[in-house]
Amino acid sequence: MSQVTLPKSTSTVSVKVLNVSTPTSTAPSSFFISPVKPGRERLSVVVHTFLIEHPNGRKMMFDLGGLKDPGQYSPAVKGLLSSQNFDMSVDADVTEQLNAGGIRLDQIDTVIWSHTHPDHVGDMSLFPPTTKLLIGKGTDRKVFPEFPDAQLRESDFAGREVEELSWETAHLTIAGLRAFDFFGDGSFYVLDTPGHCSGHLSALARVKEDSFVLLGGDVCHHPGQLRPNLHIQRNIPYSGDILIDLSQPILTVPGQPSAYGDKPTALATLEKIQLLDAHPDIFVILAHDSTLEGIINLFPETVNNWKEFGWKHKAVWAFMQEGTKGFGYH
C-alpha cells in the first residue's frame, strides 16, 4: 500500500479526456527528458485536456491544449516552436471537440490552466466572459503585445475574471503537496506542483468514493521519469527482464536549457507524485503520455471506471512494452 493518506468524501466528479493533438505530434526529446538515447531524439506526444463535470451541474476544463492555427501564437511562441522544431499540429481544437460532443462553451464556468505554456492555454477568447480563469500562484501574466517577448496574448485574459490561487491559507496537503478543495466537498483537489514552471498546477479528481484520477499536467513528460521506483514496485511490480535497477526511474528531468524552469524543485515534486502514482486507488494521466493511447477512453466517454477496466495495470509499465510510443527511451 502507498504511504499516502487520502481525504475522505462521498462526493465525486466525472472526468472526460480530450486529446488535442495529431498522431504525428512530436517534440525534441532533449527539451523534456534526460538522457536522450540515440535514435530517440524525437518524443511522440499527445495533449490531454480534461472536462470535469460535477453532479450539481457545474462544468469546468483543466487545460485547453494548443491552437489549431499556429499563426495565432505570439511571436515568442512562434520563434520557440520553429527553433526547437516542434510539431504541435491540431486536427480539432478543444472547443470544436466540446461542441461536437454537445457541450456549449457557455456551460464551462471555469477553466484551470495547469500552466501557461502554449500547448495548455488554448484560446480563452473563444469562451464567453462568464467563464472564469484560474491560475497558479506566481504565474507569469505578461502578455503580447505589451511585452514583445511574452508567450501569452492579451486576449487570454481580456474581459474575464482571472483568479490566482493563494497557498498561504492552504491547510490541506496530499502527499506533501498543498491542495485546494475546488468544489468544497472533497470531489476535486487542485494541487501545487512546482518545478516545470512558475505556478504549475495538477489536480486530483475523485471519480468514485475510493477511486481517483490524477491530472498531472507537465510534472513530467514521459512515464519513465516517474517509474520504476520502490513505491510502485510494492503494488504493481515490474516483471520484465529489461530493467536491472528498479529503485529509480529510467529517465530524469533535463537541466537548462529545457522545458523545466527549476530542475531541483521539479524532481522534489516528482518524488511526491510517485507516492500518488503508487497508490492503488489513483490513476495518473500525464498531459503528454502517449503510452495511454489505446488504453483509456476519450471524450465523450469518461475515465471514471478505470479501476474496473484494469487500466492502471495495463498502463504503468506500457512504456516498457515494445510497440508503444514510449518504448525504447531507457
Tab-separated table of C-alpha atoms in Angstrom:
chain	number	residue	atom	x	y	z
A	1	MET	CA	0.000	0.000	0.000
A	2	SER	CA	1.190	3.522	-0.782
A	3	GLN	CA	2.330	5.707	2.110
A	4	VAL	CA	-0.364	8.307	1.351
A	5	THR	CA	-3.491	9.096	3.335
A	6	LEU	CA	-6.232	10.374	1.055
A	7	PRO	CA	-9.031	12.640	2.311
A	8	LYS	CA	-12.442	11.026	2.710
A	9	SER	CA	-15.621	12.075	0.922
A	10	THR	CA	-18.595	10.580	-0.878
A	11	SER	CA	-18.747	13.424	-3.428
A	12	THR	CA	-17.431	12.665	-6.911
A	13	VAL	CA	-16.987	14.236	-10.343
A	14	SER	CA	-16.985	12.925	-13.884
A	15	VAL	CA	-13.692	13.170	-15.794
A	16	LYS	CA	-13.520	13.078	-19.583
A	17	VAL	CA	-10.240	13.278	-21.509
A	18	LEU	CA	-9.826	15.162	-24.779
A	19	ASN	CA	-6.708	14.654	-26.898
A	20	VAL	CA	-5.816	17.900	-28.677
A	21	SER	CA	-3.038	16.632	-30.946
A	22	THR	CA	-2.433	14.553	-34.067
A	23	PRO	CA	-0.853	11.097	-34.492
A	24	THR	CA	2.284	12.807	-35.813
A	25	SER	CA	2.747	15.250	-32.926
A	26	THR	CA	6.348	15.170	-31.717
A	27	ALA	CA	8.772	17.301	-29.740
A	28	PRO	CA	12.563	17.365	-29.283
A	29	SER	CA	13.389	14.792	-26.601
A	30	SER	CA	16.278	16.793	-25.135
A	31	PHE	CA	13.881	19.590	-24.204
A	32	PHE	CA	11.858	17.273	-21.949
A	33	ILE	CA	13.797	14.160	-20.890
A	34	SER	CA	17.313	13.087	-19.988
A	35	PRO	CA	19.313	11.178	-21.036
A	36	VAL	CA	18.425	11.027	-24.726
A	37	LYS	CA	19.170	7.704	-26.366
A	38	PRO	CA	20.493	7.721	-29.951
A	39	GLY	CA	17.569	7.122	-32.265
A	40	ARG	CA	15.117	8.614	-29.776
A	41	GLU	CA	15.776	12.297	-30.446
A	42	ARG	CA	12.053	12.890	-31.007
A	43	LEU	CA	9.379	12.321	-28.384
A	44	SER	CA	5.895	11.289	-29.503
A	45	VAL	CA	3.354	13.272	-27.538
A	46	VAL	CA	-0.352	13.586	-27.008
A	47	VAL	CA	-2.006	16.638	-25.445
A	48	HIS	CA	-4.546	15.638	-22.808
A	49	THR	CA	-7.121	18.140	-21.606
A	50	PHE	CA	-9.947	17.372	-19.205
A	51	LEU	CA	-13.648	18.126	-18.890
A	52	ILE	CA	-14.753	17.960	-15.256
A	53	GLU	CA	-18.482	17.668	-14.537
A	54	HIS	CA	-19.917	17.986	-11.033
A	55	PRO	CA	-23.289	16.448	-10.096
A	56	ASN	CA	-24.569	19.956	-9.279
A	57	GLY	CA	-24.344	20.788	-12.988
A	58	ARG	CA	-21.120	22.790	-12.971
A	59	LYS	CA	-18.640	22.085	-15.754
A	60	MET	CA	-15.004	23.116	-15.926
A	61	MET	CA	-11.939	22.476	-18.062
A	62	PHE	CA	-8.456	21.590	-16.859
A	63	ASP	CA	-6.176	22.795	-19.670
A	64	LEU	CA	-7.201	23.597	-23.238
A	65	GLY	CA	-4.408	22.286	-25.464
A	66	GLY	CA	-2.861	24.209	-28.346
A	67	LEU	CA	-4.181	26.377	-31.163
A	68	LYS	CA	-5.396	24.936	-34.443
A	69	ASP	CA	-3.922	27.904	-36.319
A	70	PRO	CA	-0.250	28.308	-35.284
A	71	GLY	CA	-0.266	31.732	-36.916
A	72	GLN	CA	-2.269	32.996	-33.934
A	73	TYR	CA	0.522	32.337	-31.432
A	74	SER	CA	2.561	35.237	-30.098
A	75	PRO	CA	5.883	35.936	-31.868
A	76	ALA	CA	7.770	34.458	-28.908
A	77	VAL	CA	5.886	31.160	-29.192
A	78	LYS	CA	6.305	31.053	-32.965
A	79	GLY	CA	10.037	31.516	-32.510
A	80	LEU	CA	10.248	28.773	-29.883
A	81	LEU	CA	8.295	26.258	-31.951
A	82	SER	CA	10.410	26.981	-35.009
A	83	SER	CA	13.792	26.928	-33.273
A	84	GLN	CA	13.072	23.670	-31.422
A	85	ASN	CA	11.260	22.018	-34.365
A	86	PHE	CA	8.032	21.259	-32.513
A	87	ASP	CA	5.130	19.580	-34.297
A	88	MET	CA	2.070	20.805	-32.389
A	89	SER	CA	-0.470	20.053	-35.109
A	90	VAL	CA	-4.124	20.089	-34.046
A	91	ASP	CA	-6.860	18.324	-36.029
A	92	ALA	CA	-9.742	19.535	-33.850
A	93	ASP	CA	-9.163	22.009	-31.042
A	94	VAL	CA	-10.782	21.675	-27.651
A	95	THR	CA	-13.705	23.978	-28.474
A	96	GLU	CA	-14.522	22.025	-31.634
A	97	GLN	CA	-14.408	18.736	-29.746
A	98	LEU	CA	-16.623	20.071	-26.963
A	99	ASN	CA	-19.182	21.418	-29.435
A	100	ALA	CA	-19.186	18.148	-31.370
A	101	GLY	CA	-19.857	16.336	-28.103
A	102	GLY	CA	-22.814	18.536	-27.211
A	103	ILE	CA	-21.043	20.790	-24.711
A	104	ARG	CA	-21.581	24.522	-25.255
A	105	LEU	CA	-18.733	26.821	-24.249
A	106	ASP	CA	-21.113	28.933	-22.158
A	107	GLN	CA	-21.653	25.849	-19.981
A	108	ILE	CA	-17.996	25.938	-18.867
A	109	ASP	CA	-17.920	28.140	-15.770
A	110	THR	CA	-14.183	27.790	-15.049
A	111	VAL	CA	-11.002	26.984	-16.944
A	112	ILE	CA	-7.941	25.931	-14.949
A	113	TRP	CA	-4.568	26.259	-16.621
A	114	SER	CA	-2.019	23.809	-15.279
A	115	HIS	CA	0.460	26.408	-16.541
A	116	THR	CA	0.875	28.960	-19.299
A	117	HIS	CA	2.768	27.055	-21.990
A	118	PRO	CA	1.154	27.272	-25.452
A	119	ASP	CA	0.074	23.624	-25.602
A	120	HIS	CA	-2.075	24.118	-22.492
A	121	VAL	CA	-3.702	27.564	-22.618
A	122	GLY	CA	-5.732	27.164	-25.825
A	123	ASP	CA	-7.750	30.185	-26.938
A	124	MET	CA	-9.598	31.714	-23.993
A	125	SER	CA	-11.120	34.369	-26.271
A	126	LEU	CA	-13.483	31.700	-27.629
A	127	PHE	CA	-15.070	31.299	-24.192
A	128	PRO	CA	-17.663	33.826	-23.007
A	129	PRO	CA	-16.725	36.460	-20.393
A	130	THR	CA	-18.698	34.462	-17.825
A	131	THR	CA	-16.029	31.725	-17.876
A	132	LYS	CA	-13.549	32.351	-15.060
A	133	LEU	CA	-9.855	31.549	-15.444
A	134	LEU	CA	-7.959	30.001	-12.512
A	135	ILE	CA	-4.148	30.071	-12.491
A	136	GLY	CA	-1.385	29.075	-10.095
A	137	LYS	CA	0.381	31.428	-7.723
A	138	GLY	CA	3.288	33.202	-9.366
A	139	THR	CA	2.078	32.546	-12.908
A	140	ASP	CA	3.800	34.775	-15.456
A	141	ARG	CA	0.966	37.031	-16.631
A	142	LYS	CA	2.887	39.124	-19.152
A	143	VAL	CA	1.031	39.359	-22.453
A	144	PHE	CA	1.838	40.294	-26.024
A	145	PRO	CA	1.909	42.984	-27.438
A	146	GLU	CA	2.531	44.937	-24.216
A	147	PHE	CA	5.564	42.702	-23.652
A	148	PRO	CA	7.107	41.708	-27.009
A	149	ASP	CA	8.725	38.563	-25.571
A	150	ALA	CA	5.559	37.303	-23.827
A	151	GLN	CA	4.140	33.892	-24.737
A	152	LEU	CA	0.594	34.778	-23.693
A	153	ARG	CA	-1.645	37.075	-25.706
A	154	GLU	CA	-3.739	39.978	-24.488
A	155	SER	CA	-6.889	38.070	-25.456
A	156	ASP	CA	-6.039	35.288	-22.988
A	157	PHE	CA	-7.119	37.481	-20.057
A	158	ALA	CA	-9.226	40.231	-21.631
A	159	GLY	CA	-12.721	40.806	-20.283
A	160	ARG	CA	-12.917	37.968	-17.774
A	161	GLU	CA	-12.326	37.211	-14.100
A	162	VAL	CA	-8.859	35.797	-13.509
A	163	GLU	CA	-8.158	34.270	-10.097
A	164	GLU	CA	-4.641	33.464	-8.952
A	165	LEU	CA	-4.580	30.762	-6.292
A	166	SER	CA	-3.033	31.700	-2.966
A	167	TRP	CA	-1.481	28.924	-0.904
A	168	GLU	CA	-0.788	30.955	2.240
A	169	THR	CA	-4.076	29.867	3.801
A	170	ALA	CA	-3.983	26.308	2.457
A	171	HIS	CA	-4.279	23.926	5.402
A	172	LEU	CA	-4.718	20.751	3.359
A	173	THR	CA	-1.874	18.704	1.922
A	174	ILE	CA	-1.975	15.473	-0.073
A	175	ALA	CA	1.280	13.509	-0.357
A	176	GLY	CA	3.071	16.618	0.851
A	177	LEU	CA	1.536	18.768	-1.896
A	178	ARG	CA	-0.563	21.775	-0.970
A	179	ALA	CA	-4.163	21.195	-2.031
A	180	PHE	CA	-7.251	23.337	-2.659
A	181	ASP	CA	-10.712	21.753	-2.393
A	182	PHE	CA	-12.201	23.318	-5.519
A	183	PHE	CA	-15.886	22.469	-5.026
A	184	GLY	CA	-15.660	22.399	-1.232
A	185	ASP	CA	-16.943	18.825	-0.993
A	186	GLY	CA	-13.819	16.699	-1.480
A	187	SER	CA	-14.548	15.795	-5.097
A	188	PHE	CA	-11.782	17.779	-6.828
A	189	TYR	CA	-8.483	18.997	-5.416
A	190	VAL	CA	-6.159	21.432	-7.175
A	191	LEU	CA	-2.538	20.602	-6.283
A	192	ASP	CA	0.509	22.856	-6.073
A	193	THR	CA	3.133	21.052	-8.183
A	194	PRO	CA	6.005	23.484	-8.837
A	195	GLY	CA	9.147	22.926	-10.868
A	196	HIS	CA	8.158	22.764	-14.514
A	197	CYS	CA	7.377	26.464	-14.445
A	198	SER	CA	6.105	29.093	-12.047
A	199	GLY	CA	2.565	28.415	-10.846
A	200	HIS	CA	2.299	24.865	-12.203
A	201	LEU	CA	-0.824	23.023	-11.035
A	202	SER	CA	-2.051	19.433	-11.082
A	203	ALA	CA	-5.373	18.068	-9.836
A	204	LEU	CA	-6.777	15.030	-8.044
A	205	ALA	CA	-10.321	14.116	-9.076
A	206	ARG	CA	-12.430	11.726	-7.006
A	207	VAL	CA	-14.354	9.645	-9.536
A	208	LYS	CA	-15.633	7.042	-7.061
A	209	GLU	CA	-15.689	7.219	-3.264
A	210	ASP	CA	-12.370	5.336	-3.164
A	211	SER	CA	-11.071	5.951	-6.692
A	212	PHE	CA	-9.181	8.951	-8.090
A	213	VAL	CA	-7.693	10.270	-11.322
A	214	LEU	CA	-4.579	12.441	-11.065
A	215	LEU	CA	-4.392	15.109	-13.757
A	216	GLY	CA	-0.640	15.502	-13.888
A	217	GLY	CA	-0.145	18.360	-16.311
A	218	ASP	CA	3.560	18.664	-17.060
A	219	VAL	CA	5.040	17.359	-13.812
A	220	CYS	CA	6.914	15.166	-16.294
A	221	HIS	CA	6.661	14.307	-19.976
A	222	HIS	CA	7.368	10.564	-20.095
A	223	PRO	CA	6.267	7.881	-17.599
A	224	GLY	CA	9.898	6.787	-17.399
A	225	GLN	CA	10.537	9.948	-15.385
A	226	LEU	CA	8.190	8.515	-12.727
A	227	ARG	CA	8.972	4.813	-12.883
A	228	PRO	CA	10.349	2.481	-11.752
A	229	ASN	CA	10.680	3.318	-8.066
A	230	LEU	CA	10.430	1.402	-4.828
A	231	HIS	CA	6.885	2.653	-4.135
A	232	ILE	CA	5.333	1.346	-7.353
A	233	GLN	CA	7.295	-1.895	-7.001
A	234	ARG	CA	5.345	-2.726	-3.839
A	235	ASN	CA	1.963	-2.585	-5.583
A	236	ILE	CA	2.486	-3.162	-9.311
A	237	PRO	CA	5.990	-4.613	-9.652
A	238	TYR	CA	7.811	-4.644	-12.952
A	239	SER	CA	8.028	-8.255	-14.133
A	240	GLY	CA	10.060	-7.905	-17.323
A	241	ASP	CA	13.716	-8.684	-17.885
A	242	ILE	CA	14.912	-5.383	-19.394
A	243	LEU	CA	15.329	-3.249	-16.293
A	244	ILE	CA	18.013	-4.060	-13.751
A	245	ASP	CA	17.740	-1.172	-11.287
A	246	LEU	CA	14.145	-0.915	-10.063
A	247	SER	CA	14.860	1.701	-7.404
A	248	GLN	CA	14.839	4.774	-9.635
A	249	PRO	CA	13.207	5.965	-12.876
A	250	ILE	CA	14.901	5.259	-16.187
A	251	LEU	CA	14.727	8.948	-17.133
A	252	THR	CA	15.056	12.246	-15.334
A	253	VAL	CA	14.406	15.942	-15.854
A	254	PRO	CA	16.913	17.790	-18.066
A	255	GLY	CA	18.777	20.875	-16.950
A	256	GLN	CA	18.746	24.179	-18.759
A	257	PRO	CA	18.008	24.928	-21.493
A	258	SER	CA	14.865	22.816	-21.308
A	259	ALA	CA	11.151	22.928	-20.583
A	260	TYR	CA	11.867	22.771	-16.839
A	261	GLY	CA	12.452	26.100	-15.164
A	262	ASP	CA	13.614	24.677	-11.824
A	263	LYS	CA	15.085	21.173	-12.020
A	264	PRO	CA	15.624	20.587	-8.241
A	265	THR	CA	12.048	21.646	-7.465
A	266	ALA	CA	10.684	19.572	-10.345
A	267	LEU	CA	12.476	16.491	-9.006
A	268	ALA	CA	11.173	17.141	-5.487
A	269	THR	CA	7.640	17.382	-6.872
A	270	LEU	CA	8.103	14.151	-8.830
A	271	GLU	CA	9.056	12.303	-5.645
A	272	LYS	CA	5.669	13.261	-4.187
A	273	ILE	CA	3.842	12.368	-7.390
A	274	GLN	CA	5.495	8.933	-7.212
A	275	LEU	CA	3.682	8.327	-3.917
A	276	LEU	CA	0.352	9.100	-5.559
A	277	ASP	CA	1.228	7.089	-8.661
A	278	ALA	CA	1.959	4.059	-6.476
A	279	HIS	CA	-1.390	4.263	-4.679
A	280	PRO	CA	-3.740	1.510	-5.942
A	281	ASP	CA	-6.700	3.910	-5.857
A	282	ILE	CA	-5.094	6.592	-8.062
A	283	PHE	CA	-4.718	6.545	-11.844
A	284	VAL	CA	-2.218	9.067	-13.238
A	285	ILE	CA	-2.822	10.772	-16.583
A	286	LEU	CA	0.068	12.999	-17.640
A	287	ALA	CA	-0.666	15.670	-20.221
A	288	HIS	CA	1.672	14.149	-22.808
A	289	ASP	CA	1.753	10.420	-22.004
A	290	SER	CA	1.354	8.779	-25.409
A	291	THR	CA	1.562	5.279	-23.881
A	292	LEU	CA	-2.061	5.686	-22.749
A	293	GLU	CA	-3.263	5.568	-26.358
A	294	GLY	CA	-5.469	2.533	-26.791
A	295	ILE	CA	-5.862	2.101	-23.030
A	296	ILE	CA	-8.043	4.975	-21.845
A	297	ASN	CA	-11.380	6.143	-23.214
A	298	LEU	CA	-11.563	9.604	-24.750
A	299	PHE	CA	-14.357	12.197	-24.732
A	300	PRO	CA	-17.308	11.845	-24.742
A	301	GLU	CA	-16.675	8.708	-22.651
A	302	THR	CA	-15.496	9.065	-19.049
A	303	VAL	CA	-12.424	7.601	-17.372
A	304	ASN	CA	-14.305	7.094	-14.098
A	305	ASN	CA	-14.278	3.294	-14.403
A	306	TRP	CA	-10.503	2.986	-14.849
A	307	LYS	CA	-10.211	0.604	-11.913
A	308	GLU	CA	-12.950	-1.728	-13.138
A	309	PHE	CA	-11.344	-1.793	-16.599
A	310	GLY	CA	-7.903	-2.548	-15.177
A	311	TRP	CA	-6.278	0.422	-16.897
A	312	LYS	CA	-3.682	1.053	-14.209
A	313	HIS	CA	-2.150	-2.404	-14.536
A	314	LYS	CA	-2.126	-2.013	-18.324
A	315	ALA	CA	-0.645	1.485	-18.253
A	316	VAL	CA	2.020	1.511	-15.541
A	317	TRP	CA	4.614	-0.481	-17.498
A	318	ALA	CA	3.309	0.207	-21.019
A	319	PHE	CA	6.394	2.305	-21.759
A	320	MET	CA	8.479	-0.862	-21.344
A	321	GLN	CA	6.438	-2.753	-23.939
A	322	GLU	CA	7.725	-2.809	-27.499
A	323	GLY	CA	5.275	-1.232	-29.892
A	324	THR	CA	4.142	1.615	-27.639
A	325	LYS	CA	5.230	5.156	-28.473
A	326	GLY	CA	7.036	5.450	-25.152
A	327	PHE	CA	9.187	2.361	-25.652
A	328	GLY	CA	12.919	2.440	-26.274
A	329	TYR	CA	13.915	5.505	-24.273
A	330	HIS	CA	15.611	3.503	-21.493
